[in-house]
Tab-separated table of C-alpha atoms in Angstrom:
chain	number	residue	atom	x	y	z
A	272	MET	CA	-27.271	-39.999	-5.256
A	273	ALA	CA	-23.961	-41.265	-6.671
A	274	GLU	CA	-24.138	-44.345	-4.450
A	275	GLU	CA	-27.683	-45.062	-5.644
A	276	THR	CA	-26.651	-44.791	-9.289
A	277	THR	CA	-23.613	-47.010	-8.790
A	278	ALA	CA	-25.660	-49.617	-6.965
A	279	LYS	CA	-28.350	-49.522	-9.608
A	280	THR	CA	-25.945	-49.987	-12.513
A	281	GLY	CA	-23.173	-51.986	-10.881
A	282	ASN	CA	-24.420	-55.295	-12.203
A	283	SER	CA	-26.062	-53.971	-15.382
A	284	ALA	CA	-25.159	-55.600	-18.652
A	285	LEU	CA	-23.482	-53.262	-21.102
A	286	SER	CA	-26.269	-53.919	-23.615
A	287	HIS	CA	-28.730	-52.145	-21.285
A	288	PHE	CA	-26.358	-49.434	-20.117
A	289	TRP	CA	-24.290	-48.569	-23.173
A	290	ARG	CA	-25.690	-45.090	-23.739
A	291	GLU	CA	-24.631	-43.978	-20.257
A	292	VAL	CA	-21.208	-45.564	-20.755
A	293	GLN	CA	-20.917	-43.646	-24.034
A	294	GLY	CA	-21.588	-40.416	-22.143
A	295	SER	CA	-25.276	-39.688	-22.723
A	296	ASN	CA	-25.365	-38.046	-19.269
A	297	ASN	CA	-21.779	-36.774	-19.445
A	298	TRP	CA	-20.707	-39.735	-17.289
A	299	GLU	CA	-22.442	-38.273	-14.252
A	300	ASN	CA	-21.817	-40.475	-11.191
A	301	LEU	CA	-19.731	-42.895	-13.266
A	302	VAL	CA	-16.264	-41.423	-12.748
A	303	GLU	CA	-16.049	-41.055	-8.969
A	304	PRO	CA	-15.739	-43.916	-8.329
A	305	LEU	CA	-14.954	-45.244	-11.782
A	306	HIS	CA	-17.786	-47.534	-12.824
A	307	PRO	CA	-16.542	-51.054	-13.718
A	308	LEU	CA	-18.320	-51.076	-17.092
A	309	LEU	CA	-16.878	-47.684	-17.999
A	310	ARG	CA	-13.421	-48.842	-16.949
A	311	LYS	CA	-13.706	-51.914	-19.166
A	312	GLU	CA	-14.866	-49.885	-22.135
A	313	ILE	CA	-12.075	-47.328	-21.749
A	314	ILE	CA	-9.538	-50.145	-21.650
A	315	ARG	CA	-11.146	-51.856	-24.635
A	316	TYR	CA	-11.018	-48.733	-26.774
A	317	GLY	CA	-7.477	-48.037	-25.598
A	318	GLU	CA	-6.456	-51.458	-26.892
A	319	PHE	CA	-7.978	-50.664	-30.285
A	320	VAL	CA	-5.709	-47.608	-30.391
A	321	ALA	CA	-2.715	-49.635	-29.209
A	322	ALA	CA	-3.331	-51.918	-32.193
A	323	CYS	CA	-2.365	-49.001	-34.447
A	324	TYR	CA	1.100	-48.842	-32.902
A	325	LYS	CA	1.567	-52.608	-32.991
A	326	ALA	CA	0.654	-52.776	-36.674
A	327	PHE	CA	2.571	-49.670	-37.814
A	328	ASP	CA	5.709	-50.528	-39.790
A	329	LEU	CA	8.696	-48.454	-38.664
A	330	ASP	CA	11.345	-50.498	-40.463
A	331	PRO	CA	12.944	-48.184	-43.098
A	332	THR	CA	13.992	-51.218	-45.143
A	333	SER	CA	10.460	-52.597	-45.356
A	334	LYS	CA	8.214	-52.178	-48.401
A	335	ARG	CA	5.452	-51.233	-45.981
A	336	TYR	CA	7.489	-48.569	-44.185
A	337	LEU	CA	5.175	-46.022	-42.504
A	338	HIS	CA	2.192	-48.148	-43.491
A	339	CYS	CA	0.358	-50.996	-41.800
A	340	LYS	CA	2.249	-54.297	-41.715
A	341	TYR	CA	-0.885	-56.315	-42.422
A	342	GLY	CA	-3.904	-56.407	-44.685
A	343	LYS	CA	-7.269	-55.252	-43.330
A	344	SER	CA	-8.717	-58.742	-43.049
A	345	ARG	CA	-6.045	-59.968	-40.651
A	346	MET	CA	-4.744	-56.853	-38.899
A	347	LEU	CA	-6.670	-57.293	-35.648
A	348	ASN	CA	-5.782	-60.989	-35.564
A	349	GLU	CA	-2.083	-60.223	-36.002
A	350	VAL	CA	-2.032	-57.842	-33.027
A	351	GLY	CA	-3.764	-60.329	-30.734
A	352	MET	CA	-7.338	-59.035	-30.992
A	353	GLU	CA	-8.871	-61.936	-32.896
A	354	ASP	CA	-11.774	-62.178	-30.439
A	355	CYS	CA	-12.708	-58.488	-30.403
A	356	GLY	CA	-15.774	-58.966	-32.608
A	357	TYR	CA	-14.889	-56.129	-35.005
A	358	THR	CA	-13.978	-56.112	-38.695
A	359	VAL	CA	-11.680	-53.472	-40.190
A	360	THR	CA	-13.399	-51.860	-43.180
A	361	LYS	CA	-10.906	-49.175	-44.193
A	362	TYR	CA	-7.379	-47.961	-43.537
A	363	ILE	CA	-6.886	-44.232	-43.086
A	364	TYR	CA	-3.901	-42.217	-44.271
A	365	ALA	CA	-2.920	-38.651	-43.407
A	366	THR	CA	-0.657	-36.349	-45.379
A	367	PRO	CA	1.414	-33.847	-43.384
A	368	ASP	CA	1.464	-30.562	-45.291
A	369	ILE	CA	5.161	-30.107	-44.578
A	370	ASN	CA	7.776	-29.491	-47.271
A	371	ILE	CA	10.807	-29.939	-45.044
A	372	PRO	CA	13.012	-32.816	-46.302
A	373	MET	CA	13.721	-35.408	-43.629
A	374	GLN	CA	15.888	-38.487	-43.749
A	375	ASN	CA	14.034	-41.697	-44.674
A	376	GLU	CA	10.692	-39.868	-44.765
A	377	ALA	CA	8.697	-38.681	-47.734
A	378	SER	CA	6.039	-36.070	-47.068
A	379	ARG	CA	3.357	-38.350	-48.472
A	380	GLY	CA	0.473	-40.055	-46.764
A	381	HIS	CA	1.257	-42.238	-43.756
A	382	TRP	CA	-1.014	-44.836	-42.210
A	383	ILE	CA	-2.728	-43.116	-39.282
A	384	GLY	CA	-5.463	-45.536	-38.221
A	385	TYR	CA	-8.480	-47.510	-39.312
A	386	VAL	CA	-12.251	-47.743	-39.404
A	387	ALA	CA	-13.904	-50.878	-38.020
A	388	VAL	CA	-17.412	-52.052	-37.235
A	389	SER	CA	-18.702	-54.559	-34.704
A	390	SER	CA	-19.550	-57.383	-37.075
A	391	ASP	CA	-19.812	-60.464	-34.896
A	392	GLU	CA	-23.461	-60.806	-33.921
A	393	SER	CA	-22.610	-61.987	-30.415
A	394	ALA	CA	-20.496	-58.834	-29.988
A	395	VAL	CA	-23.358	-56.676	-31.290
A	396	LYS	CA	-25.699	-58.319	-28.787
A	397	ARG	CA	-23.248	-57.815	-25.922
A	398	LEU	CA	-22.667	-54.150	-26.836
A	399	GLY	CA	-26.379	-53.481	-27.270
A	400	ARG	CA	-25.813	-51.827	-30.649
A	401	ARG	CA	-23.619	-51.919	-33.731
A	402	ASP	CA	-20.553	-49.822	-33.030
A	403	LEU	CA	-18.715	-47.867	-35.728
A	404	LEU	CA	-15.155	-47.407	-34.484
A	405	ILE	CA	-12.414	-45.123	-35.754
A	406	ALA	CA	-9.012	-45.496	-34.068
A	407	PHE	CA	-5.994	-43.211	-34.501
A	408	ARG	CA	-2.390	-43.624	-33.431
A	409	GLY	CA	-0.345	-40.749	-32.056
A	410	THR	CA	2.705	-38.888	-33.339
A	411	VAL	CA	5.467	-41.103	-34.672
A	412	THR	CA	7.118	-39.527	-37.716
A	413	ASN	CA	9.224	-36.372	-37.796
A	414	HIS	CA	6.789	-34.687	-40.190
A	415	GLU	CA	4.023	-35.274	-37.664
A	416	TRP	CA	6.095	-33.738	-34.877
A	417	VAL	CA	6.570	-30.622	-37.015
A	418	THR	CA	2.819	-30.524	-37.644
A	419	ASN	CA	2.226	-30.651	-33.889
A	420	LEU	CA	4.344	-27.532	-33.440
A	421	MET	CA	2.052	-25.471	-35.708
A	422	SER	CA	0.227	-24.209	-32.613
A	423	SER	CA	-1.732	-21.270	-34.002
A	424	LEU	CA	-5.520	-21.113	-34.026
A	425	THR	CA	-7.365	-20.973	-37.335
A	426	PRO	CA	-11.085	-21.109	-38.208
A	427	ALA	CA	-12.218	-24.693	-38.742
A	428	ARG	CA	-14.756	-23.890	-41.496
A	429	LEU	CA	-15.586	-27.572	-42.055
A	430	ASP	CA	-19.261	-26.929	-42.826
A	431	PRO	CA	-19.589	-24.829	-46.006
A	432	ASN	CA	-23.168	-23.946	-45.026
A	433	ASN	CA	-22.138	-22.691	-41.596
A	434	PRO	CA	-18.564	-21.345	-41.765
A	435	ASN	CA	-18.513	-20.029	-38.210
A	436	PRO	CA	-15.285	-17.975	-38.022
A	437	ASP	CA	-15.333	-17.991	-34.217
A	438	VAL	CA	-14.882	-21.764	-34.046
A	439	LYS	CA	-11.118	-22.182	-34.227
A	440	VAL	CA	-8.785	-25.169	-34.013
A	441	GLU	CA	-5.041	-25.745	-33.969
A	442	SER	CA	-3.713	-25.206	-37.498
A	443	GLY	CA	-1.346	-28.185	-37.494
A	444	PHE	CA	-4.050	-30.691	-36.559
A	445	LEU	CA	-6.447	-29.170	-39.091
A	446	SER	CA	-3.783	-29.340	-41.801
A	447	LEU	CA	-3.117	-33.020	-41.105
A	448	TYR	CA	-6.862	-33.687	-41.172
A	449	THR	CA	-7.612	-31.832	-44.417
A	450	SER	CA	-4.434	-31.981	-46.551
A	451	ASP	CA	-4.451	-34.254	-49.599
A	452	GLU	CA	-2.278	-35.386	-52.486
A	453	THR	CA	-4.684	-34.626	-55.304
A	454	LYS	CA	-1.979	-32.749	-57.222
A	455	SER	CA	-0.363	-36.133	-57.785
A	456	LYS	CA	-1.893	-38.441	-60.415
A	457	PHE	CA	-2.420	-41.258	-57.931
A	458	GLY	CA	-2.477	-39.078	-54.823
A	459	LEU	CA	-4.542	-39.776	-51.732
A	460	GLU	CA	-7.678	-37.974	-50.710
A	461	SER	CA	-7.406	-36.105	-47.449
A	462	CYS	CA	-7.748	-37.922	-44.157
A	463	ARG	CA	-11.046	-36.101	-43.756
A	464	GLU	CA	-12.450	-37.192	-47.131
A	465	GLN	CA	-11.468	-40.814	-46.516
A	466	LEU	CA	-13.153	-40.815	-43.120
A	467	LEU	CA	-16.380	-39.021	-44.006
A	468	SER	CA	-16.881	-41.261	-47.019
A	469	GLU	CA	-16.476	-44.473	-45.024
A	470	VAL	CA	-18.498	-43.292	-42.031
A	471	SER	CA	-21.332	-42.247	-44.354
A	472	ARG	CA	-21.224	-45.611	-46.117
A	473	LEU	CA	-21.413	-47.581	-42.872
A	474	LEU	CA	-24.157	-45.388	-41.424
A	475	ASN	CA	-26.234	-45.938	-44.543
A	476	LYS	CA	-25.558	-49.676	-44.567
A	477	HIS	CA	-26.713	-50.107	-40.963
A	478	LYS	CA	-29.269	-47.287	-40.819
A	479	PHE	CA	-32.078	-49.462	-39.464
A	480	GLU	CA	-30.054	-50.701	-36.469
A	481	ASN	CA	-29.118	-49.213	-33.115
A	482	LEU	CA	-25.796	-47.522	-33.794
A	483	SER	CA	-22.996	-45.672	-32.052
A	484	ILE	CA	-20.002	-43.824	-33.443
A	485	THR	CA	-16.919	-44.191	-31.259
A	486	LEU	CA	-13.633	-42.451	-31.910
A	487	ALA	CA	-10.487	-43.275	-29.976
A	488	GLY	CA	-7.002	-41.864	-30.214
A	489	HIS	CA	-3.756	-41.268	-28.381
A	490	SER	CA	-1.823	-37.992	-28.379
A	491	MET	CA	-2.116	-36.449	-31.873
A	492	GLY	CA	-4.624	-39.186	-32.683
A	493	SER	CA	-6.889	-37.787	-29.970
A	494	ALA	CA	-6.892	-34.448	-31.781
A	495	LEU	CA	-7.867	-36.125	-35.056
A	496	ALA	CA	-10.570	-38.095	-33.255
A	497	LEU	CA	-12.086	-34.912	-31.823
A	498	LEU	CA	-11.903	-33.098	-35.173
A	499	LEU	CA	-13.710	-35.981	-36.839
A	500	ALA	CA	-16.329	-36.161	-34.082
A	501	TYR	CA	-17.016	-32.434	-34.463
A	502	ASP	CA	-17.022	-32.696	-38.260
A	503	ILE	CA	-19.553	-35.554	-38.359
A	504	ALA	CA	-21.860	-33.744	-35.937
A	505	GLU	CA	-21.527	-30.352	-37.613
A	506	LEU	CA	-22.425	-31.841	-41.001
A	507	GLY	CA	-25.277	-33.822	-39.450
A	508	LEU	CA	-24.055	-37.124	-40.848
A	509	ASN	CA	-25.089	-38.883	-37.635
A	510	LYS	CA	-28.751	-37.932	-38.080
A	511	THR	CA	-30.957	-40.655	-39.542
A	512	ASP	CA	-34.698	-40.767	-40.177
A	513	HIS	CA	-35.408	-42.221	-36.745
A	514	GLU	CA	-32.554	-41.168	-34.471
A	515	THR	CA	-29.408	-39.153	-33.906
A	516	VAL	CA	-26.530	-41.599	-33.624
A	517	PRO	CA	-24.469	-40.784	-30.501
A	518	ILE	CA	-20.863	-39.711	-31.056
A	519	THR	CA	-18.276	-40.417	-28.364
A	520	ALA	CA	-14.536	-39.783	-28.355
A	521	PHE	CA	-12.123	-41.490	-25.959
A	522	SER	CA	-8.948	-39.423	-25.750
A	523	PHE	CA	-5.764	-40.870	-24.226
A	524	GLY	CA	-3.105	-38.280	-23.385
A	525	GLY	CA	-4.627	-35.843	-25.847
A	526	PRO	CA	-3.710	-32.182	-26.372
A	527	ARG	CA	-6.069	-29.233	-26.581
A	528	VAL	CA	-7.573	-28.912	-30.057
A	529	GLY	CA	-9.510	-25.658	-30.276
A	530	ASN	CA	-10.669	-22.483	-28.609
A	531	PRO	CA	-13.605	-21.964	-26.189
A	532	SER	CA	-15.993	-21.497	-29.134
A	533	PHE	CA	-14.939	-24.906	-30.471
A	534	LYS	CA	-15.580	-26.425	-27.061
A	535	GLN	CA	-18.987	-24.752	-26.848
A	536	ARG	CA	-19.947	-25.894	-30.352
A	537	CYS	CA	-18.974	-29.500	-29.601
A	538	GLU	CA	-21.201	-29.392	-26.529
A	539	GLU	CA	-24.090	-27.873	-28.498
A	540	LEU	CA	-23.797	-30.639	-31.087
A	541	GLY	CA	-23.867	-33.337	-28.411
A	542	VAL	CA	-20.335	-34.622	-28.992
A	543	LYS	CA	-19.257	-36.539	-25.893
A	544	VAL	CA	-15.565	-36.661	-24.960
A	545	MET	CA	-13.899	-38.687	-22.233
A	546	ARG	CA	-10.335	-37.482	-21.684
A	547	ILE	CA	-8.007	-39.905	-19.915
A	548	VAL	CA	-4.991	-37.910	-18.748
A	549	ASN	CA	-1.915	-38.293	-16.581
A	550	VAL	CA	-1.237	-35.198	-14.459
A	551	ASN	CA	2.456	-35.535	-15.339
A	552	ASP	CA	1.892	-35.803	-19.101
A	553	PRO	CA	3.011	-32.502	-20.716
A	554	ILE	CA	1.183	-33.232	-23.983
A	555	THR	CA	-2.159	-32.784	-22.197
A	556	LYS	CA	-1.083	-29.251	-21.218
A	557	LEU	CA	-0.472	-28.219	-24.817
A	558	PRO	CA	-1.101	-26.141	-26.792
A	559	GLY	CA	-1.986	-23.176	-24.619
A	560	MET	CA	-0.007	-24.017	-21.498
A	561	PHE	CA	-0.823	-20.592	-20.080
A	562	LEU	CA	-3.615	-19.186	-22.273
A	563	ASN	CA	-6.226	-21.854	-21.693
A	564	GLU	CA	-9.611	-22.533	-20.110
A	565	ASN	CA	-8.166	-21.756	-16.655
A	566	PHE	CA	-6.850	-18.298	-17.570
A	567	LYS	CA	-8.658	-15.478	-15.766
A	568	VAL	CA	-8.535	-11.720	-16.230
A	569	LEU	CA	-9.499	-9.439	-13.340
A	570	GLY	CA	-11.192	-12.307	-11.563
A	571	GLY	CA	-13.439	-13.234	-14.531
A	572	ARG	CA	-13.148	-15.626	-17.444
A	573	TYR	CA	-12.352	-14.310	-20.939
A	574	GLU	CA	-13.306	-10.728	-20.149
A	575	LEU	CA	-11.282	-9.447	-23.088
A	576	PRO	CA	-12.344	-10.572	-26.601
A	577	TRP	CA	-8.796	-11.227	-27.780
A	578	ILE	CA	-8.237	-13.533	-24.802
A	579	SER	CA	-11.199	-15.688	-25.806
A	580	CYS	CA	-9.985	-15.943	-29.409
A	581	SER	CA	-6.397	-16.707	-28.411
A	582	CYS	CA	-7.097	-19.251	-25.691
A	583	TYR	CA	-7.284	-23.016	-26.068
A	584	ALA	CA	-9.842	-25.071	-24.186
A	585	HIS	CA	-10.158	-28.788	-23.475
A	586	VAL	CA	-13.428	-30.472	-24.392
A	587	GLY	CA	-15.228	-33.071	-22.306
A	588	VAL	CA	-14.956	-34.877	-18.987
A	589	GLU	CA	-11.529	-35.574	-17.524
A	590	LEU	CA	-10.484	-38.839	-15.908
A	591	VAL	CA	-7.187	-38.229	-14.151
A	592	MET	CA	-4.308	-40.591	-13.442
A	593	ASP	CA	-1.041	-39.829	-11.679
A	594	PHE	CA	2.076	-41.769	-12.621
A	595	PHE	CA	5.741	-40.945	-13.160
A	596	ASN	CA	9.016	-42.831	-13.369
A	597	VAL	CA	12.241	-40.849	-12.920
A	598	GLN	CA	14.245	-43.534	-14.733
A	599	ASN	CA	11.835	-43.538	-17.672
A	600	PRO	CA	10.277	-40.059	-17.996
A	601	SER	CA	8.689	-40.880	-21.360
A	602	CYS	CA	6.329	-43.316	-19.617
A	603	VAL	CA	4.145	-40.349	-18.629
A	604	HIS	CA	2.799	-40.268	-22.182
A	605	ASP	CA	3.016	-43.952	-23.050
A	606	LEU	CA	-0.321	-45.462	-24.081
A	607	GLU	CA	0.535	-48.939	-22.815
A	608	THR	CA	1.249	-47.443	-19.385
A	609	TYR	CA	-2.112	-45.710	-19.425
A	610	ILE	CA	-3.854	-48.985	-20.273
A	611	SER	CA	-1.923	-51.160	-17.831
A	612	LEU	CA	-2.679	-48.827	-14.929
A	613	LEU	CA	-6.338	-48.598	-15.899
A	614	LYS	CA	-6.449	-52.372	-15.579
A	615	CYS	CA	-5.348	-52.024	-11.954
A	616	PRO	CA	-8.600	-51.682	-9.950
A	617	THR	CA	-6.841	-50.114	-6.960
A	618	LYS	CA	-5.414	-47.223	-8.982
A	619	THR	CA	-6.783	-43.868	-7.869
A	620	LEU	CA	-8.602	-42.069	-10.669
A	621	HIS	CA	-10.614	-38.897	-10.288
A	622	THR	CA	-12.084	-35.928	-12.099
A	623	ARG	CA	-10.106	-32.739	-11.754
A	624	LYS	CA	-10.293	-29.058	-12.568
A	625	GLU	CA	-6.710	-27.909	-12.811
A	626	GLY	CA	-5.964	-24.520	-11.308
A	627	PHE	CA	-3.589	-22.013	-12.819
A	628	ASP	CA	-1.409	-21.949	-9.687
A	629	ASN	CA	-1.007	-25.719	-9.845
A	630	LEU	CA	0.043	-25.457	-13.492
A	631	LEU	CA	2.738	-22.925	-12.643
A	632	ASN	CA	4.042	-25.122	-9.832
A	633	ARG	CA	4.442	-28.060	-12.209
A	634	ALA	CA	5.711	-26.153	-15.263
A	635	ARG	CA	9.415	-26.707	-14.622
A	636	GLU	CA	9.186	-30.482	-14.267
A	637	LEU	CA	6.796	-30.743	-17.226
A	638	ILE	CA	9.230	-28.882	-19.476
A	639	PHE	CA	11.903	-31.388	-18.464
A	640	ILE	CA	9.593	-34.286	-19.314
A	641	ALA	CA	8.627	-32.696	-22.638
A	642	ARG	CA	12.274	-32.371	-23.625
A	643	SER	CA	12.858	-36.009	-22.701
A	644	LEU	CA	9.857	-37.097	-24.799
A	645	LYS	CA	11.028	-35.111	-27.803
A	646	SER	CA	14.557	-36.483	-27.657
A	647	ILE	CA	13.277	-40.047	-27.442
A	648	CYS	CA	10.656	-39.721	-30.201
A	649	LEU	CA	12.843	-37.803	-32.623
């Protein structure tokens, strides 16, 4: 069956096959082996995320410190993506709700990513639809690292009409997504408010076209991408008069975001998630290194209610890579390494269900890698 599907779609143009590539069938028969169109799209969205890092200003002496180096109209050109066929429509800022003073860092909004839309008509024709893209960078600042360590579960409650208390997400990610600066006279709206406003505007502007909503992020940015995907679907913003616009998230080296109820709700809402992970990347094991979707009690899954509420669970389909460099341990989480190896057609990639025993066997080396990552990033 897999061979028939691969043969049937191997030479298909993306314009006729984009829904499957966006996960309409949960990427069935497209991962093993990795379909060439899916590979290209994963790489393409990874490069949109990499653009966030290239454009982020980390020079403390710069007037644009912790903001984008370039204006919206030329950002993609400046990072070498002038032929991508997309136009940036809005920059997104996130405010860490952390009151710990840190050298050279104010706890105000930092540039976290951007919203773009496929605007070139030839690109729209090639894609088969108009694509609304939201790209997020990963953790860079010290305040963001502190936010990442807030690994307790809290109810998401993003839909006031359906405040399901069982749907829980990591408190640090939720805080970064929802915190604002409205107490300040010229303070920023929350990351969430900025995003929902722009997504709604673009959906309304292009409501009579074939549309897709694609979110892509690395590390912490993957968590924000998944929160936004869930938020849009839960609020029903992707539902138009004639169709439900598909929502797909491409996660590169992303952590767990919520509990099993969050995972289940994302699936019920039709949110599609492709997780690209390196087996040696410790960030993909967190939070919930031990209390996670693989944890079993008395031979069954989540037999005790408190276990279900306290566990974290990954969402989506997993595409696994395996790379490590003893001389450069931080490469296990490096986005450019992910992308460069995806571009290698001979690289072995596969779906995987990680067992608890395997996790224990790797724990010691992963802790070493995590410490190396923290020392380098901080």
